[in-house]
PDB file of C-alpha atoms in Angstrom:
ATOM      1  CA  MET A   1       0.000   0.000   0.000  1.00  0.00           C
ATOM      2  CA  SER A   2       1.447   3.373  -1.001  1.00  0.00           C
ATOM      3  CA  LEU A   3       2.038   6.205   1.437  1.00  0.00           C
ATOM      4  CA  GLN A   4      -0.449   8.326  -0.527  1.00  0.00           C
ATOM      5  CA  ALA A   5      -3.147   5.645  -0.233  1.00  0.00           C
ATOM      6  CA  ARG A   6      -2.570   5.279   3.517  1.00  0.00           C
ATOM      7  CA  LEU A   7      -2.815   9.054   3.928  1.00  0.00           C
ATOM      8  CA  GLN A   8      -6.036   9.178   1.931  1.00  0.00           C
ATOM      9  CA  ARG A   9      -7.625   6.429   4.027  1.00  0.00           C
ATOM     10  CA  ARG A  10      -6.602   8.199   7.234  1.00  0.00           C
ATOM     11  CA  ILE A  11      -8.119  11.472   5.998  1.00  0.00           C
ATOM     12  CA  GLN A  12     -11.349   9.696   5.124  1.00  0.00           C
ATOM     13  CA  ARG A  13     -11.568   7.745   8.381  1.00  0.00           C
ATOM     14  CA  TYR A  14     -11.029  10.634  10.761  1.00  0.00           C
ATOM     15  CA  GLY A  15     -12.644  13.253   8.550  1.00  0.00           C
ATOM     16  CA  TRP A  16     -15.919  11.365   8.469  1.00  0.00           C
ATOM     17  CA  ASP A  17     -15.658  10.722  12.203  1.00  0.00           C
ATOM     18  CA  LEU A  18     -15.690  14.511  12.608  1.00  0.00           C
ATOM     19  CA  ALA A  19     -18.564  14.917  10.162  1.00  0.00           C
ATOM     20  CA  ALA A  20     -20.766  12.155  11.597  1.00  0.00           C
ATOM     21  CA  ASP A  21     -22.872  14.208  14.022  1.00  0.00           C
ATOM     22  CA  ALA A  22     -23.925  16.764  11.410  1.00  0.00           C
ATOM     23  CA  TYR A  23     -24.107  14.469   8.394  1.00  0.00           C
ATOM     24  CA  GLU A  24     -27.746  13.397   8.425  1.00  0.00           C
ATOM     25  CA  PHE A  25     -29.164  16.835   9.163  1.00  0.00           C
ATOM     26  CA  LEU A  26     -27.086  18.443   6.419  1.00  0.00           C
ATOM     27  CA  TRP A  27     -27.069  15.734   3.753  1.00  0.00           C
ATOM     28  CA  GLN A  28     -29.907  13.201   4.107  1.00  0.00           C
ATOM     29  CA  GLN A  29     -32.364  15.213   2.018  1.00  0.00           C
ATOM     30  CA  GLN A  30     -29.678  16.395  -0.415  1.00  0.00           C
ATOM     31  CA  LEU A  31     -28.634  12.825  -1.223  1.00  0.00           C
ATOM     32  CA  SER A  32     -32.111  11.329  -1.292  1.00  0.00           C
ATOM     33  CA  ALA A  33     -32.394  11.374  -5.106  1.00  0.00           C
ATOM     34  CA  ALA A  34     -29.308   9.183  -5.450  1.00  0.00           C
ATOM     35  CA  HIS A  35     -30.310   6.902  -2.583  1.00  0.00           C
ATOM     36  CA  GLN A  36     -33.832   6.426  -3.909  1.00  0.00           C
ATOM     37  CA  GLN A  37     -32.589   5.631  -7.401  1.00  0.00           C
ATOM     38  CA  VAL A  38     -30.135   2.925  -6.328  1.00  0.00           C
ATOM     39  CA  LEU A  39     -32.943   1.327  -4.327  1.00  0.00           C
ATOM     40  CA  VAL A  40     -35.122   1.422  -7.452  1.00  0.00           C
ATOM     41  CA  LEU A  41     -32.405   0.027  -9.724  1.00  0.00           C
ATOM     42  CA  ALA A  42     -31.683  -2.845  -7.335  1.00  0.00           C
ATOM     43  CA  ALA A  43     -34.665  -3.293  -5.062  1.00  0.00           C
ATOM     44  CA  PRO A  44     -33.976  -5.556  -2.065  1.00  0.00           C
ATOM     45  CA  ARG A  45     -36.081  -8.711  -2.073  1.00  0.00           C
ATOM     46  CA  ALA A  46     -37.485 -10.612   0.865  1.00  0.00           C
ATOM     47  CA  GLY A  47     -34.951 -12.992   2.356  1.00  0.00           C
ATOM     48  CA  GLU A  48     -31.907 -11.571   0.556  1.00  0.00           C
ATOM     49  CA  SER A  49     -28.463 -10.939   2.027  1.00  0.00           C
ATOM     50  CA  VAL A  50     -27.392  -7.328   1.425  1.00  0.00           C
ATOM     51  CA  LEU A  51     -24.109  -5.482   1.924  1.00  0.00           C
ATOM     52  CA  ASP A  52     -23.927  -1.680   2.061  1.00  0.00           C
ATOM     53  CA  VAL A  53     -20.344  -0.495   1.482  1.00  0.00           C
ATOM     54  CA  ALA A  54     -19.478   3.003   2.760  1.00  0.00           C
ATOM     55  CA  CYS A  55     -22.816   2.937   4.571  1.00  0.00           C
ATOM     56  CA  GLY A  56     -22.358   6.176   6.502  1.00  0.00           C
ATOM     57  CA  THR A  57     -25.138   6.546   9.049  1.00  0.00           C
ATOM     58  CA  GLY A  58     -27.130   3.730   7.471  1.00  0.00           C
ATOM     59  CA  LEU A  59     -29.493   5.576   5.142  1.00  0.00           C
ATOM     60  CA  ILE A  60     -29.459   2.770   2.546  1.00  0.00           C
ATOM     61  CA  ALA A  61     -28.859  -0.158   4.891  1.00  0.00           C
ATOM     62  CA  LEU A  62     -31.813   0.605   7.145  1.00  0.00           C
ATOM     63  CA  SER A  63     -34.178   0.894   4.195  1.00  0.00           C
ATOM     64  CA  ALA A  64     -32.856  -2.395   2.814  1.00  0.00           C
ATOM     65  CA  ALA A  65     -33.308  -4.100   6.194  1.00  0.00           C
ATOM     66  CA  ASP A  66     -36.954  -3.133   6.244  1.00  0.00           C
ATOM     67  CA  ARG A  67     -37.445  -4.540   2.739  1.00  0.00           C
ATOM     68  CA  VAL A  68     -35.645  -7.889   3.090  1.00  0.00           C
ATOM     69  CA  GLY A  69     -37.749  -8.741   6.126  1.00  0.00           C
ATOM     70  CA  PRO A  70     -37.002 -11.016   9.065  1.00  0.00           C
ATOM     71  CA  HIS A  71     -35.556 -13.791   6.909  1.00  0.00           C
ATOM     72  CA  GLY A  72     -33.087 -11.479   5.195  1.00  0.00           C
ATOM     73  CA  ARG A  73     -29.964  -9.839   6.560  1.00  0.00           C
ATOM     74  CA  VAL A  74     -28.133  -6.583   5.948  1.00  0.00           C
ATOM     75  CA  LEU A  75     -24.579  -5.609   6.842  1.00  0.00           C
ATOM     76  CA  GLY A  76     -23.434  -2.008   6.618  1.00  0.00           C
ATOM     77  CA  VAL A  77     -19.701  -1.226   6.642  1.00  0.00           C
ATOM     78  CA  ASP A  78     -17.845   2.074   6.716  1.00  0.00           C
ATOM     79  CA  ILE A  79     -14.309   3.275   7.363  1.00  0.00           C
ATOM     80  CA  SER A  80     -15.597   5.751   9.962  1.00  0.00           C
ATOM     81  CA  GLU A  81     -16.170   4.328  13.425  1.00  0.00           C
ATOM     82  CA  ARG A  82     -18.509   7.162  14.414  1.00  0.00           C
ATOM     83  CA  MET A  83     -20.618   6.720  11.293  1.00  0.00           C
ATOM     84  CA  VAL A  84     -20.966   3.014  12.088  1.00  0.00           C
ATOM     85  CA  ALA A  85     -21.887   3.749  15.701  1.00  0.00           C
ATOM     86  CA  SER A  86     -24.554   6.226  14.602  1.00  0.00           C
ATOM     87  CA  ALA A  87     -26.016   3.707  12.163  1.00  0.00           C
ATOM     88  CA  GLN A  88     -26.144   0.998  14.837  1.00  0.00           C
ATOM     89  CA  GLN A  89     -27.930   3.345  17.238  1.00  0.00           C
ATOM     90  CA  ARG A  90     -30.518   4.151  14.584  1.00  0.00           C
ATOM     91  CA  ALA A  91     -31.098   0.457  13.880  1.00  0.00           C
ATOM     92  CA  GLU A  92     -31.624  -0.254  17.566  1.00  0.00           C
ATOM     93  CA  ALA A  93     -34.000   2.684  17.928  1.00  0.00           C
ATOM     94  CA  LEU A  94     -36.047   1.316  15.018  1.00  0.00           C
ATOM     95  CA  GLY A  95     -36.051  -2.187  16.496  1.00  0.00           C
ATOM     96  CA  LEU A  96     -34.396  -3.706  13.412  1.00  0.00           C
ATOM     97  CA  GLU A  97     -32.741  -6.991  14.347  1.00  0.00           C
ATOM     98  CA  ASN A  98     -31.746  -8.124  10.849  1.00  0.00           C
ATOM     99  CA  VAL A  99     -29.131  -5.423  10.264  1.00  0.00           C
ATOM    100  CA  GLY A 100     -25.673  -4.869  11.737  1.00  0.00           C
ATOM    101  CA  PHE A 101     -22.826  -2.421  11.186  1.00  0.00           C
ATOM    102  CA  LEU A 102     -19.051  -2.816  11.290  1.00  0.00           C
ATOM    103  CA  ARG A 103     -16.069  -0.539  10.722  1.00  0.00           C
ATOM    104  CA  MET A 104     -14.414  -1.887   7.588  1.00  0.00           C
ATOM    105  CA  ASP A 105     -12.364  -0.635   4.648  1.00  0.00           C
ATOM    106  CA  GLY A 106     -14.350  -0.979   1.419  1.00  0.00           C
ATOM    107  CA  GLU A 107     -11.179  -1.955  -0.446  1.00  0.00           C
ATOM    108  CA  SER A 108     -10.575  -4.929   1.868  1.00  0.00           C
ATOM    109  CA  LEU A 109     -13.865  -6.508   2.862  1.00  0.00           C
ATOM    110  CA  ALA A 110     -13.670  -9.028   5.698  1.00  0.00           C
ATOM    111  CA  CYS A 111     -16.535 -11.025   4.155  1.00  0.00           C
ATOM    112  CA  ALA A 112     -16.664 -14.496   2.655  1.00  0.00           C
ATOM    113  CA  ASP A 113     -16.681 -15.074  -1.089  1.00  0.00           C
ATOM    114  CA  ALA A 114     -20.129 -15.219  -2.719  1.00  0.00           C
ATOM    115  CA  SER A 115     -21.949 -14.335   0.501  1.00  0.00           C
ATOM    116  CA  PHE A 116     -24.321 -11.549  -0.661  1.00  0.00           C
ATOM    117  CA  ASP A 117     -27.167 -11.319  -3.164  1.00  0.00           C
ATOM    118  CA  LEU A 118     -26.964  -7.550  -3.441  1.00  0.00           C
ATOM    119  CA  VAL A 119     -24.333  -4.899  -2.724  1.00  0.00           C
ATOM    120  CA  TYR A 120     -24.802  -1.144  -2.530  1.00  0.00           C
ATOM    121  CA  CYS A 121     -22.136   1.530  -2.579  1.00  0.00           C
ATOM    122  CA  ALA A 122     -23.890   4.897  -2.661  1.00  0.00           C
ATOM    123  CA  LEU A 123     -21.557   7.900  -2.830  1.00  0.00           C
ATOM    124  CA  GLY A 124     -18.537   6.099  -1.452  1.00  0.00           C
ATOM    125  CA  LEU A 125     -16.363   5.007  -4.385  1.00  0.00           C
ATOM    126  CA  MET A 126     -14.995   8.489  -5.183  1.00  0.00           C
ATOM    127  CA  TYR A 127     -13.518   8.707  -1.666  1.00  0.00           C
ATOM    128  CA  MET A 128     -11.474   5.526  -2.049  1.00  0.00           C
ATOM    129  CA  PRO A 129      -7.838   5.623  -3.213  1.00  0.00           C
ATOM    130  CA  ASP A 130      -8.422   2.549  -5.408  1.00  0.00           C
ATOM    131  CA  PRO A 131     -12.084   2.310  -6.470  1.00  0.00           C
ATOM    132  CA  GLU A 132     -11.318  -0.533  -8.868  1.00  0.00           C
ATOM    133  CA  GLN A 133     -10.032  -2.607  -5.947  1.00  0.00           C
ATOM    134  CA  ALA A 134     -13.241  -1.819  -4.059  1.00  0.00           C
ATOM    135  CA  LEU A 135     -15.260  -3.097  -7.011  1.00  0.00           C
ATOM    136  CA  ARG A 136     -13.117  -6.243  -7.224  1.00  0.00           C
ATOM    137  CA  GLU A 137     -13.975  -6.862  -3.572  1.00  0.00           C
ATOM    138  CA  ILE A 138     -17.649  -6.267  -4.273  1.00  0.00           C
ATOM    139  CA  GLN A 139     -17.460  -8.710  -7.175  1.00  0.00           C
ATOM    140  CA  ARG A 140     -15.782 -11.278  -4.916  1.00  0.00           C
ATOM    141  CA  VAL A 141     -18.412 -11.173  -2.168  1.00  0.00           C
ATOM    142  CA  LEU A 142     -21.362 -11.263  -4.587  1.00  0.00           C
ATOM    143  CA  ARG A 143     -23.014 -14.550  -5.421  1.00  0.00           C
ATOM    144  CA  PRO A 144     -23.148 -15.514  -9.126  1.00  0.00           C
ATOM    145  CA  GLY A 145     -25.827 -13.392 -10.764  1.00  0.00           C
ATOM    146  CA  GLY A 146     -25.839 -10.993  -7.801  1.00  0.00           C
ATOM    147  CA  ARG A 147     -26.545  -7.288  -8.286  1.00  0.00           C
ATOM    148  CA  VAL A 148     -24.604  -4.185  -7.355  1.00  0.00           C
ATOM    149  CA  ALA A 149     -25.993  -0.648  -7.339  1.00  0.00           C
ATOM    150  CA  LEU A 150     -23.561   2.273  -7.271  1.00  0.00           C
ATOM    151  CA  ALA A 151     -23.864   6.040  -7.052  1.00  0.00           C
ATOM    152  CA  VAL A 152     -21.192   8.728  -7.403  1.00  0.00           C
ATOM    153  CA  TRP A 153     -21.251  12.480  -7.848  1.00  0.00           C
ATOM    154  CA  GLY A 154     -21.463  13.598 -11.481  1.00  0.00           C
ATOM    155  CA  GLU A 155     -19.186  15.888 -13.446  1.00  0.00           C
ATOM    156  CA  ARG A 156     -17.490  18.755 -11.641  1.00  0.00           C
ATOM    157  CA  SER A 157     -19.079  21.313 -13.976  1.00  0.00           C
ATOM    158  CA  GLN A 158     -22.541  20.083 -12.941  1.00  0.00           C
ATOM    159  CA  CYS A 159     -21.883  20.249  -9.176  1.00  0.00           C
ATOM    160  CA  GLY A 160     -21.969  23.862  -8.017  1.00  0.00           C
ATOM    161  CA  TRP A 161     -20.618  23.016  -4.567  1.00  0.00           C
ATOM    162  CA  SER A 162     -17.368  21.650  -6.072  1.00  0.00           C
ATOM    163  CA  ALA A 163     -15.651  24.994  -5.396  1.00  0.00           C
ATOM    164  CA  VAL A 164     -15.137  23.790  -1.822  1.00  0.00           C
ATOM    165  CA  PHE A 165     -12.130  21.683  -2.847  1.00  0.00           C
ATOM    166  CA  PRO A 166      -9.895  24.379  -4.414  1.00  0.00           C
ATOM    167  CA  ILE A 167     -10.930  26.821  -1.687  1.00  0.00           C
ATOM    168  CA  VAL A 168      -9.728  24.442   1.031  1.00  0.00           C
ATOM    169  CA  ASP A 169      -6.640  23.405  -0.931  1.00  0.00           C
ATOM    170  CA  ALA A 170      -5.623  27.067  -1.182  1.00  0.00           C
ATOM    171  CA  GLU A 171      -5.332  27.110   2.630  1.00  0.00           C
ATOM    172  CA  VAL A 172      -3.852  23.690   3.312  1.00  0.00           C
ATOM    173  CA  LYS A 173      -2.876  20.746   1.135  1.00  0.00           C
ATOM    174  CA  SER A 174      -5.835  18.615   2.178  1.00  0.00           C
ATOM    175  CA  GLU A 175      -5.324  15.699  -0.253  1.00  0.00           C
ATOM    176  CA  VAL A 176      -9.086  15.267  -0.246  1.00  0.00           C
ATOM    177  CA  CYS A 177     -10.067  13.086  -3.172  1.00  0.00           C
ATOM    178  CA  PRO A 178      -7.924  14.499  -5.985  1.00  0.00           C
ATOM    179  CA  MET A 179      -9.889  12.368  -8.484  1.00  0.00           C
ATOM    180  CA  PHE A 180     -13.252  13.037  -6.818  1.00  0.00           C
ATOM    181  CA  PHE A 181     -15.279  13.870  -9.949  1.00  0.00           C
ATOM    182  CA  GLN A 182     -13.521  11.546 -12.414  1.00  0.00           C
ATOM    183  CA  LEU A 183     -16.043   8.751 -11.867  1.00  0.00           C
ATOM    184  CA  GLY A 184     -18.838  11.140 -12.836  1.00  0.00           C
ATOM    185  CA  TYR A 185     -17.912  11.326 -16.516  1.00  0.00           C
ATOM    186  CA  ALA A 186     -20.029   9.387 -19.014  1.00  0.00           C
ATOM    187  CA  GLY A 187     -18.949   5.755 -19.186  1.00  0.00           C
ATOM    188  CA  ALA A 188     -16.465   5.958 -16.302  1.00  0.00           C
ATOM    189  CA  LEU A 189     -18.474   3.758 -13.926  1.00  0.00           C
ATOM    190  CA  THR A 190     -19.289   1.320 -16.715  1.00  0.00           C
ATOM    191  CA  ALA A 191     -15.600   0.940 -17.561  1.00  0.00           C
ATOM    192  CA  LEU A 192     -14.655   0.525 -13.891  1.00  0.00           C
ATOM    193  CA  CYS A 193     -17.263  -2.184 -13.354  1.00  0.00           C
ATOM    194  CA  GLU A 194     -16.154  -4.100 -16.434  1.00  0.00           C
ATOM    195  CA  GLU A 195     -12.499  -3.917 -15.365  1.00  0.00           C
ATOM    196  CA  ALA A 196     -13.516  -5.444 -12.033  1.00  0.00           C
ATOM    197  CA  GLY A 197     -15.324  -8.353 -13.718  1.00  0.00           C
ATOM    198  CA  LEU A 198     -18.875  -7.035 -13.383  1.00  0.00           C
ATOM    199  CA  LEU A 199     -21.427  -6.769 -16.174  1.00  0.00           C
ATOM    200  CA  ALA A 200     -22.683  -3.210 -16.508  1.00  0.00           C
ATOM    201  CA  VAL A 201     -26.455  -3.167 -16.974  1.00  0.00           C
ATOM    202  CA  ARG A 202     -27.473   0.479 -16.808  1.00  0.00           C
ATOM    203  CA  GLU A 203     -25.812   3.843 -16.164  1.00  0.00           C
ATOM    204  CA  GLN A 204     -28.022   6.856 -15.450  1.00  0.00           C
ATOM    205  CA  ARG A 205     -27.408  10.542 -14.782  1.00  0.00           C
ATOM    206  CA  ILE A 206     -29.589  12.433 -12.290  1.00  0.00           C
ATOM    207  CA  SER A 207     -29.810  16.194 -11.879  1.00  0.00           C
ATOM    208  CA  ALA A 208     -30.567  17.009  -8.236  1.00  0.00           C
ATOM    209  CA  PRO A 209     -30.168  20.587  -6.939  1.00  0.00           C
ATOM    210  CA  LEU A 210     -29.035  20.996  -3.332  1.00  0.00           C
ATOM    211  CA  HIS A 211     -31.315  23.235  -1.272  1.00  0.00           C
ATOM    212  CA  TYR A 212     -30.032  25.250   1.699  1.00  0.00           C
ATOM    213  CA  ALA A 213     -32.163  27.471   3.904  1.00  0.00           C
ATOM    214  CA  ASN A 214     -29.437  30.055   4.437  1.00  0.00           C
ATOM    215  CA  ALA A 215     -25.719  30.796   4.161  1.00  0.00           C
ATOM    216  CA  ALA A 216     -24.874  29.110   7.470  1.00  0.00           C
ATOM    217  CA  GLU A 217     -26.477  25.837   6.394  1.00  0.00           C
ATOM    218  CA  ALA A 218     -24.744  25.921   3.003  1.00  0.00           C
ATOM    219  CA  CYS A 219     -21.370  26.474   4.665  1.00  0.00           C
ATOM    220  CA  ASP A 220     -21.934  23.808   7.307  1.00  0.00           C
ATOM    221  CA  ALA A 221     -22.784  21.252   4.608  1.00  0.00           C
ATOM    222  CA  ALA A 222     -19.632  22.120   2.698  1.00  0.00           C
ATOM    223  CA  PHE A 223     -17.190  22.298   5.602  1.00  0.00           C
ATOM    224  CA  VAL A 224     -18.558  20.734   8.806  1.00  0.00           C
ATOM    225  CA  GLY A 225     -20.525  17.731   7.575  1.00  0.00           C
ATOM    226  CA  GLY A 226     -18.773  16.945   4.314  1.00  0.00           C
ATOM    227  CA  PRO A 227     -15.521  15.590   2.855  1.00  0.00           C
ATOM    228  CA  VAL A 228     -13.286  18.467   4.007  1.00  0.00           C
ATOM    229  CA  ALA A 229     -14.304  18.215   7.679  1.00  0.00           C
ATOM    230  CA  MET A 230     -10.826  17.172   8.783  1.00  0.00           C
ATOM    231  CA  ALA A 231      -9.157  20.155   7.112  1.00  0.00           C
ATOM    232  CA  TRP A 232     -11.873  22.445   8.486  1.00  0.00           C
ATOM    233  CA  SER A 233     -11.249  21.185  12.036  1.00  0.00           C
ATOM    234  CA  ARG A 234      -7.677  22.498  11.845  1.00  0.00           C
ATOM    235  CA  PHE A 235      -8.505  26.008  10.623  1.00  0.00           C
ATOM    236  CA  ASP A 236      -8.387  28.922  13.033  1.00  0.00           C
ATOM    237  CA  GLU A 237     -11.336  31.296  13.209  1.00  0.00           C
ATOM    238  CA  LEU A 238      -9.853  33.807  10.776  1.00  0.00           C
ATOM    239  CA  THR A 239      -9.245  31.086   8.181  1.00  0.00           C
ATOM    240  CA  ARG A 240     -12.743  29.710   8.664  1.00  0.00           C
ATOM    241  CA  ARG A 241     -14.309  33.093   7.999  1.00  0.00           C
ATOM    242  CA  ARG A 242     -12.156  33.524   4.906  1.00  0.00           C
ATOM    243  CA  VAL A 243     -13.013  30.164   3.334  1.00  0.00           C
ATOM    244  CA  GLN A 244     -16.690  30.564   4.181  1.00  0.00           C
ATOM    245  CA  GLN A 245     -16.814  33.897   2.379  1.00  0.00           C
ATOM    246  CA  ARG A 246     -14.992  32.487  -0.630  1.00  0.00           C
ATOM    247  CA  TYR A 247     -17.431  29.622  -0.807  1.00  0.00           C
ATOM    248  CA  LEU A 248     -20.449  31.909  -0.520  1.00  0.00           C
ATOM    249  CA  ASP A 249     -19.002  34.042  -3.308  1.00  0.00           C
ATOM    250  CA  ALA A 250     -18.630  30.899  -5.433  1.00  0.00           C
ATOM    251  CA  ILE A 251     -22.283  29.882  -4.988  1.00  0.00           C
ATOM    252  CA  ALA A 252     -23.743  33.415  -4.992  1.00  0.00           C
ATOM    253  CA  GLN A 253     -25.203  32.950  -8.470  1.00  0.00           C
ATOM    254  CA  TRP A 254     -27.569  30.316  -7.057  1.00  0.00           C
ATOM    255  CA  LYS A 255     -28.842  32.366  -4.128  1.00  0.00           C
ATOM    256  CA  GLN A 256     -32.628  32.595  -3.870  1.00  0.00           C
ATOM    257  CA  GLY A 257     -33.766  34.970  -1.166  1.00  0.00           C
ATOM    258  CA  GLU A 258     -32.029  33.903   2.025  1.00  0.00           C
ATOM    259  CA  GLY A 259     -31.428  30.386   0.708  1.00  0.00           C
ATOM    260  CA  TYR A 260     -29.525  28.651  -2.068  1.00  0.00           C
ATOM    261  CA  ARG A 261     -30.401  26.197  -4.834  1.00  0.00           C
ATOM    262  CA  VAL A 262     -27.022  24.810  -5.882  1.00  0.00           C
ATOM    263  CA  PRO A 263     -26.775  22.524  -8.929  1.00  0.00           C
ATOM    264  CA  GLY A 264     -25.910  18.901  -8.243  1.00  0.00           C
ATOM    265  CA  GLU A 265     -25.562  15.768 -10.336  1.00  0.00           C
ATOM    266  CA  PHE A 266     -25.306  12.065  -9.585  1.00  0.00           C
ATOM    267  CA  VAL A 267     -24.428   9.069 -11.719  1.00  0.00           C
ATOM    268  CA  VAL A 268     -26.010   5.757 -10.724  1.00  0.00           C
ATOM    269  CA  MET A 269     -25.136   2.324 -12.041  1.00  0.00           C
ATOM    270  CA  LEU A 270     -26.674  -1.142 -11.942  1.00  0.00           C
ATOM    271  CA  ALA A 271     -24.304  -4.048 -12.596  1.00  0.00           C
ATOM    272  CA  ARG A 272     -24.300  -7.804 -12.091  1.00  0.00           C
ATOM    273  CA  LYS A 273     -21.832 -10.551 -11.338  1.00  0.00           C
ATOM    274  CA  PRO A 274     -21.633 -13.046 -14.235  1.00  0.00           C
ATOM    275  CA  GLY A 275     -23.216 -16.430 -13.773  1.00  0.00           C
ATOM    276  CA  ALA A 276     -26.590 -17.867 -12.903  1.00  0.00           C
ATOM    277  CA  VAL A 277     -28.021 -17.150  -9.481  1.00  0.00           C
ATOM    278  CA  LEU A 278     -27.166 -19.962  -7.071  1.00  0.00           C
TER     279      LEU A 278
END
């Protein structure tokens, strides 16, 4: 494993630990279009075994657990310990006994070969240093004929909030996902799936604006509850005010009254593992 890859995983692990408390409030509604579409593309069936890679606070996994019923099982895994803990608390509060959560690296799944009917990875691949390796792992743990549903952010030019990355990088070399938007280009997910031994079935592009009630909420989503949370945690107050203003300047064209309607785009993919279902 390269030094760069180890650094990237560390940034993701501890950055998302910092973002965990604010994540659902700031992002659940904003990501719902992508989450709903992957659940449509690969609907969980009663009795199935489901894996949710990069599960975050369990938004996909908990929905899947409800759909597979008492004879099915769902496992959610994430590199962030605090995300996993939050997801487990939510499952317990809902009384769901067929779902569990573990801290696990999506590029090295501690799961048996051919042990799941369905795998989700919604908005996680672009954070991984080696997304192809993550897909090889997903292919390995899928049963023959099993399905995988993926979602990533779309092209940089279609995601108005993307200015957050150069703004943060101008203050500190954050090394946050240098290839973040590369998987959003047409055909990129299809090619990645095929390289990992999966059969691409359908790739779709979804336009989904991000709505924020005010400037504070827009900034919190970008800095406190998102991918640059670790860099943000190290800024002094003067730096925080500076990057907030730069970000608000960058999204000013999408201001509507006190709020904002910032363009966003997702790419979703349905793929299968070759072979007949066992």
